[in-house]
Short mmCIF file of C-alpha atoms and ligand atoms in Angstrom, two decimals:
data_model
loop_
_atom_site.label_atom_id
_atom_site.label_comp_id
_atom_site.label_asym_id
_atom_site.label_seq_id
_atom_site.Cartn_x
_atom_site.Cartn_y
_atom_site.Cartn_z
CA MET C 383 -14.07 0.50 -28.66
CA THR C 384 -10.26 1.59 -27.70
CA ALA C 385 -8.23 -0.84 -25.66
CA GLN C 386 -8.93 1.73 -22.54
CA THR C 387 -12.51 1.29 -22.70
CA GLN C 388 -12.30 -2.52 -22.47
CA ALA C 389 -9.88 -2.30 -20.17
CA GLN C 390 -12.19 -1.00 -18.00
CA ASP C 391 -15.31 -1.07 -15.92
CA PRO C 392 -16.84 1.66 -13.81
CA ASP C 393 -20.09 -0.67 -12.57
CA THR C 394 -18.77 -2.29 -9.01
CA GLY C 395 -18.31 0.89 -7.86
CA LEU C 396 -15.43 -0.75 -5.82
CA ALA C 397 -11.37 0.91 -4.95
CA VAL C 398 -10.15 -2.60 -5.38
CA GLU C 399 -11.71 -5.86 -6.35
CA ILE C 400 -9.52 -8.82 -6.62
CA THR C 401 -10.85 -11.75 -7.93
CA GLY C 402 -9.07 -15.40 -8.24
CA LEU C 403 -5.52 -13.94 -8.21
CA THR C 404 -2.75 -16.71 -7.92
CA LYS C 405 1.11 -15.77 -8.19
CA SER C 406 3.84 -18.96 -8.78
CA PHE C 407 7.64 -18.54 -8.47
CA GLY C 408 8.92 -21.29 -9.68
CA SER C 409 7.10 -24.51 -8.37
CA LEU C 410 6.91 -22.21 -5.78
CA GLN C 411 2.95 -21.08 -5.52
CA VAL C 412 2.68 -18.26 -2.94
CA LEU C 413 -0.90 -17.15 -4.05
CA ARG C 414 -3.49 -19.67 -3.96
CA GLY C 415 -6.54 -17.88 -5.24
CA ILE C 416 -7.16 -14.71 -3.35
CA ASP C 417 -10.22 -12.50 -3.49
CA LEU C 418 -10.69 -9.74 -2.08
CA ALA C 419 -13.54 -6.59 -2.67
CA VAL C 420 -11.82 -2.77 -0.76
CA ARG C 421 -14.61 -0.14 -0.55
CA PRO C 422 -13.56 3.11 -2.00
CA GLY C 423 -12.74 5.22 1.48
CA GLU C 424 -11.97 1.33 3.36
CA VAL C 425 -8.65 0.58 5.12
CA VAL C 426 -7.51 -2.98 5.06
CA CYS C 427 -4.68 -4.38 7.04
CA ILE C 428 -3.32 -7.83 6.59
CA ILE C 429 -1.18 -9.43 8.72
CA GLY C 430 -0.42 -13.43 8.97
CA PRO C 431 3.18 -14.89 9.32
CA SER C 432 6.42 -14.09 7.23
CA GLY C 433 6.24 -16.02 3.96
CA SER C 434 2.84 -16.23 4.08
CA GLY C 435 1.91 -13.47 0.40
CA LYS C 436 1.65 -10.49 1.81
CA SER C 437 4.35 -8.76 -0.29
CA THR C 438 3.29 -10.50 -3.07
CA LEU C 439 -0.31 -9.64 -3.11
CA LEU C 440 0.09 -5.78 -1.96
CA ARG C 441 2.65 -6.38 -4.81
CA CYS C 442 0.38 -7.95 -7.78
CA VAL C 443 -1.95 -5.12 -6.77
CA ASN C 444 0.14 -2.46 -8.86
CA LEU C 445 1.98 -5.03 -10.73
CA LEU C 446 5.88 -4.86 -9.60
CA GLU C 447 5.01 -8.79 -9.61
CA GLU C 448 2.43 -9.94 -12.94
CA PRO C 449 -0.11 -12.37 -11.87
CA ASN C 450 -0.22 -15.80 -13.52
CA GLY C 451 -3.85 -16.21 -12.83
CA GLY C 452 -6.91 -13.65 -11.67
CA THR C 453 -7.24 -10.93 -12.33
CA VAL C 454 -6.96 -6.90 -9.97
CA ARG C 455 -9.12 -3.99 -11.05
CA VAL C 456 -8.97 -0.33 -9.30
CA HIS C 457 -11.42 1.72 -10.17
CA GLY C 458 -12.91 -0.01 -12.54
CA THR C 459 -9.51 -0.61 -14.29
CA GLU C 460 -8.72 -4.01 -14.86
CA LEU C 461 -4.89 -4.26 -14.27
CA THR C 462 -4.57 -8.11 -15.25
CA HIS C 463 -6.42 -6.75 -19.17
CA PRO C 464 -4.13 -7.40 -21.91
CA ASP C 465 -5.11 -4.02 -23.67
CA VAL C 466 -4.13 -2.13 -20.79
CA ASP C 467 -2.33 1.37 -20.39
CA ILE C 468 -0.59 -0.68 -17.26
CA ASP C 469 1.40 3.04 -16.55
CA ALA C 470 -1.68 4.69 -16.28
CA ALA C 471 -4.14 2.38 -14.20
CA ARG C 472 -0.32 2.63 -11.77
CA ARG C 473 -0.52 6.04 -11.01
CA GLN C 474 -3.53 5.30 -9.52
CA ILE C 475 -1.54 3.10 -6.68
CA GLY C 476 0.69 5.12 -3.74
CA MET C 477 2.77 2.58 -2.40
CA VAL C 478 5.00 2.74 0.81
CA PHE C 479 7.69 0.01 1.44
CA GLN C 480 9.35 -1.10 4.45
CA SER C 481 12.48 0.79 2.94
CA PHE C 482 12.17 3.75 1.98
CA ASN C 483 13.70 4.02 -0.54
CA LEU C 484 14.35 8.12 -0.97
CA PHE C 485 16.02 9.63 -4.17
CA ALA C 486 19.19 10.02 -1.63
CA HIS C 487 21.11 12.70 -3.96
CA LEU C 488 17.61 14.70 -4.09
CA ASN C 489 16.69 16.66 -1.47
CA VAL C 490 13.02 15.96 0.62
CA LEU C 491 11.22 18.62 -2.20
CA ASN C 492 12.58 17.64 -4.92
CA ASN C 493 12.10 13.73 -3.91
CA LEU C 494 9.13 14.78 -4.27
CA THR C 495 8.53 16.73 -7.67
CA VAL C 496 10.65 14.58 -9.40
CA ALA C 497 7.83 12.41 -10.22
CA GLN C 498 5.28 15.31 -10.54
CA ARG C 499 7.22 16.53 -13.24
CA LYS C 500 7.73 13.25 -14.85
CA VAL C 501 5.59 11.42 -14.64
CA LEU C 502 2.07 13.32 -14.30
CA ARG C 503 4.22 16.52 -17.30
CA ARG C 504 3.21 19.11 -14.00
CA GLY C 505 5.24 22.27 -13.97
CA GLN C 506 8.03 23.35 -10.82
CA ALA C 507 5.60 25.83 -9.58
CA GLU C 508 3.07 23.22 -9.38
CA ALA C 509 4.95 20.58 -8.43
CA GLU C 510 6.44 22.40 -5.17
CA GLN C 511 2.70 24.20 -4.16
CA VAL C 512 1.28 20.26 -4.15
CA ALA C 513 5.22 18.64 -2.12
CA ARG C 514 4.47 21.80 0.26
CA ALA C 515 1.66 20.82 1.14
CA ASN C 516 2.06 16.83 1.26
CA LEU C 517 5.10 18.18 3.91
CA ALA C 518 2.93 20.08 5.41
CA LYS C 519 0.51 17.10 5.93
CA VAL C 520 3.14 15.39 7.34
CA GLY C 521 4.65 17.30 9.73
CA LEU C 522 7.78 18.02 7.85
CA ALA C 523 7.27 21.50 5.73
CA GLU C 524 9.83 22.82 7.49
CA LYS C 525 12.47 19.52 5.85
CA ALA C 526 11.73 20.91 2.76
CA GLY C 527 15.60 21.44 1.92
CA ALA C 528 17.05 18.76 4.20
CA MET C 529 18.98 15.51 2.41
CA PRO C 530 17.55 12.23 3.50
CA ALA C 531 20.49 10.61 5.47
CA GLN C 532 19.53 14.21 7.82
CA LEU C 533 16.59 12.87 8.60
CA SER C 534 15.29 9.74 10.55
CA GLY C 535 14.05 6.77 10.21
CA GLY C 536 11.05 7.85 10.86
CA GLN C 537 10.81 11.33 8.99
CA GLN C 538 12.25 9.76 5.70
CA GLN C 539 8.79 7.26 5.93
CA ARG C 540 7.19 10.68 6.72
CA VAL C 541 8.93 11.77 3.68
CA ALA C 542 8.22 8.84 1.27
CA ILE C 543 4.81 8.78 1.94
CA ALA C 544 4.17 12.73 1.04
CA ARG C 545 6.21 11.28 -2.09
CA ALA C 546 3.72 8.83 -2.50
CA LEU C 547 0.60 11.68 -2.00
CA SER C 548 1.79 13.66 -4.63
CA MET C 549 0.80 11.82 -7.32
CA ASP C 550 -2.58 11.88 -6.52
CA PRO C 551 -2.96 8.35 -5.90
CA LYS C 552 -6.42 6.61 -4.87
CA VAL C 553 -5.52 4.08 -3.45
CA MET C 554 -2.40 3.67 -1.04
CA LEU C 555 -0.34 0.42 -0.37
CA PHE C 556 1.34 0.12 2.51
CA ASP C 557 3.98 -2.51 3.40
CA GLU C 558 4.85 -2.89 6.74
CA PRO C 559 6.14 0.34 6.75
CA THR C 560 7.05 0.79 10.39
CA SER C 561 9.10 -2.11 10.19
CA ALA C 562 12.51 -0.63 10.05
CA LEU C 563 12.16 1.98 12.95
CA ASP C 564 12.69 2.37 15.70
CA PRO C 565 10.35 1.83 18.29
CA GLU C 566 10.14 5.60 19.41
CA LEU C 567 10.21 6.28 16.09
CA VAL C 568 6.78 4.11 14.88
CA GLY C 569 4.37 6.06 16.46
CA ASP C 570 4.76 9.11 13.90
CA VAL C 571 4.40 7.44 11.15
CA LEU C 572 1.08 5.20 12.03
CA GLY C 573 -0.15 8.53 13.43
CA VAL C 574 0.37 10.41 9.44
CA MET C 575 -1.29 6.92 8.27
CA ARG C 576 -4.32 7.70 10.90
CA GLN C 577 -4.72 10.70 9.88
CA LEU C 578 -4.95 9.90 5.86
CA ALA C 579 -7.06 7.18 7.15
CA ASP C 580 -9.23 9.81 8.89
CA GLU C 581 -9.40 11.56 5.35
CA GLY C 582 -11.02 8.71 3.66
CA MET C 583 -7.53 7.42 1.35
CA THR C 584 -8.44 3.84 0.36
CA MET C 585 -5.41 1.09 2.20
CA LEU C 586 -4.23 -1.48 2.36
CA VAL C 587 -2.04 -2.10 5.08
CA VAL C 588 0.36 -4.98 5.52
CA THR C 589 1.40 -4.65 8.57
CA HIS C 590 2.76 -6.24 12.83
CA GLU C 591 1.64 -3.19 14.59
CA MET C 592 -1.96 -4.45 16.19
CA GLN C 593 -3.39 -2.04 17.82
CA PHE C 594 -3.33 0.02 15.09
CA ALA C 595 -4.83 -2.61 13.41
CA ARG C 596 -7.70 -2.98 16.53
CA ASP C 597 -8.47 1.01 16.15
CA VAL C 598 -7.96 2.06 12.13
CA ALA C 599 -9.01 -1.10 10.19
CA ASP C 600 -11.98 -1.19 8.74
CA ARG C 601 -11.20 -5.27 8.16
CA VAL C 602 -8.28 -7.42 8.74
CA LEU C 603 -7.34 -10.30 6.68
CA PHE C 604 -5.51 -12.87 8.35
CA MET C 605 -2.81 -14.98 5.41
CA ASP C 606 -1.24 -17.82 5.38
CA GLY C 607 -0.04 -20.46 3.05
CA GLY C 608 -1.21 -17.42 0.11
CA VAL C 609 -5.27 -17.83 1.47
CA VAL C 610 -7.20 -15.76 3.01
CA VAL C 611 -7.81 -17.66 6.43
CA GLU C 612 -9.87 -15.52 8.09
CA GLU C 613 -11.77 -11.26 7.83
CA GLY C 614 -13.60 -9.65 9.64
CA PRO C 615 -13.34 -6.47 11.36
CA ALA C 616 -10.14 -6.07 13.76
CA ALA C 617 -12.25 -6.98 16.88
CA GLN C 618 -13.38 -10.11 15.28
CA VAL C 619 -10.27 -11.03 13.83
CA ILE C 620 -8.10 -9.11 16.32
CA GLY C 621 -10.04 -10.04 19.40
CA ASP C 622 -12.07 -13.33 18.69
CA PRO C 623 -9.87 -15.15 15.99
CA GLN C 624 -12.07 -18.48 14.36
CA HIS C 625 -9.14 -20.14 13.38
CA GLU C 626 -6.66 -22.23 14.72
CA ARG C 627 -4.04 -20.40 12.88
CA THR C 628 -4.83 -16.63 13.22
CA LYS C 629 -5.05 -17.76 17.09
CA SER C 630 -1.60 -19.56 16.64
CA PHE C 631 -0.71 -16.68 15.15
CA LEU C 632 -1.77 -14.23 17.05
CA SER C 633 -0.64 -15.83 20.28
CA ARG C 634 3.44 -15.14 18.88
CA VAL C 635 2.64 -11.32 17.99
CA LEU C 636 0.54 -9.56 20.73
P1 LIG E 272 5.51 -12.15 2.97
O1 LIG E 272 4.92 -10.66 2.37
O2 LIG E 272 4.02 -12.44 3.24
O3 LIG E 272 7.28 -12.17 4.47
P2 LIG E 272 6.31 -12.60 -0.02
O4 LIG E 272 5.41 -12.66 -0.57
O5 LIG E 272 7.49 -11.93 0.96
O6 LIG E 272 5.57 -12.87 1.57
O7 LIG E 272 6.92 -13.53 0.18
C1 LIG E 272 5.92 -15.20 0.09
C2 LIG E 272 6.86 -16.49 -0.53
O8 LIG E 272 7.26 -15.64 -1.50
C3 LIG E 272 8.48 -16.54 0.30
O9 LIG E 272 8.31 -17.82 0.16
C4 LIG E 272 8.99 -15.87 -0.14
O10 LIG E 272 10.75 -16.18 -0.53
C5 LIG E 272 8.76 -16.02 -2.16
N1 LIG E 272 8.91 -15.24 -3.44
C6 LIG E 272 8.71 -13.95 -2.55
N2 LIG E 272 8.83 -13.31 -4.05
C7 LIG E 272 9.76 -13.64 -4.95
C8 LIG E 272 10.21 -13.95 -6.05
N3 LIG E 272 10.25 -12.10 -6.38
N4 LIG E 272 10.90 -14.74 -6.58
C9 LIG E 272 10.80 -16.08 -5.53
N5 LIG E 272 10.33 -16.19 -4.40
C10 LIG E 272 10.03 -15.20 -4.38
MG1 LIG E 273 6.43 -8.90 3.57
#
């Protein structure tokens, strides 16, 4: 058996499967045993107070952080398997951060083509075609030649989403994608995310946008202190929370 097939377990049919995930930074235990199964096409919103481990959880899903224990599987590939081809596995996962992280010295089109060419080995023509299709999808077809600094924060974040989509990810991770935006720019970014959800993209979204979570999420997870305190349909977790810690958090953010 090759290394890749040892790490391959296609039986579950799940997009993301996390079991017993733990992560510490020194003596600080940030994730204390997270279990999460996400079906293909499912949108899961993760809410919770600052410092509860939300970003660390997302970062463990694409191994920007190395977990201390537990397993992470993405479409059957165990990312935590010692023999896994990490780069190949990561290619299945797109991530969008609070800070847009565009390449400041590249125009929008080149921001979208560079990784396609270097990582996916696409030719310039194909990479541009994919890039333009994704720019159109986020409503920025006419900005292909613009430099990032010429765009609003909301436009830059939509470019960042288009860039991630250009790598044909099977799962998209969003870490507070609208938290750095002026309020009037939030709606456009959430609109693009809503459209992606409607198209069947599997999404894990850390967000403080409770209305978005209510409208779009198939499931909401409330995290606190490195554990999932409560999870369920959005209407249940946000509308009728059962745990004291969830109620207290929601009373502060709603
Ligand atoms: P959240 O996204 O819910 O605000 P994080 O996952 O960013 O929480 O952080 C959880 C805890 O882990 C915090 O106490 C944070 O300070 C700590 N932490 C996160 N990343 C690191 C790191 N690279 N080194 C040390 N501590 C970290
Ligand atoms: Mg965070």
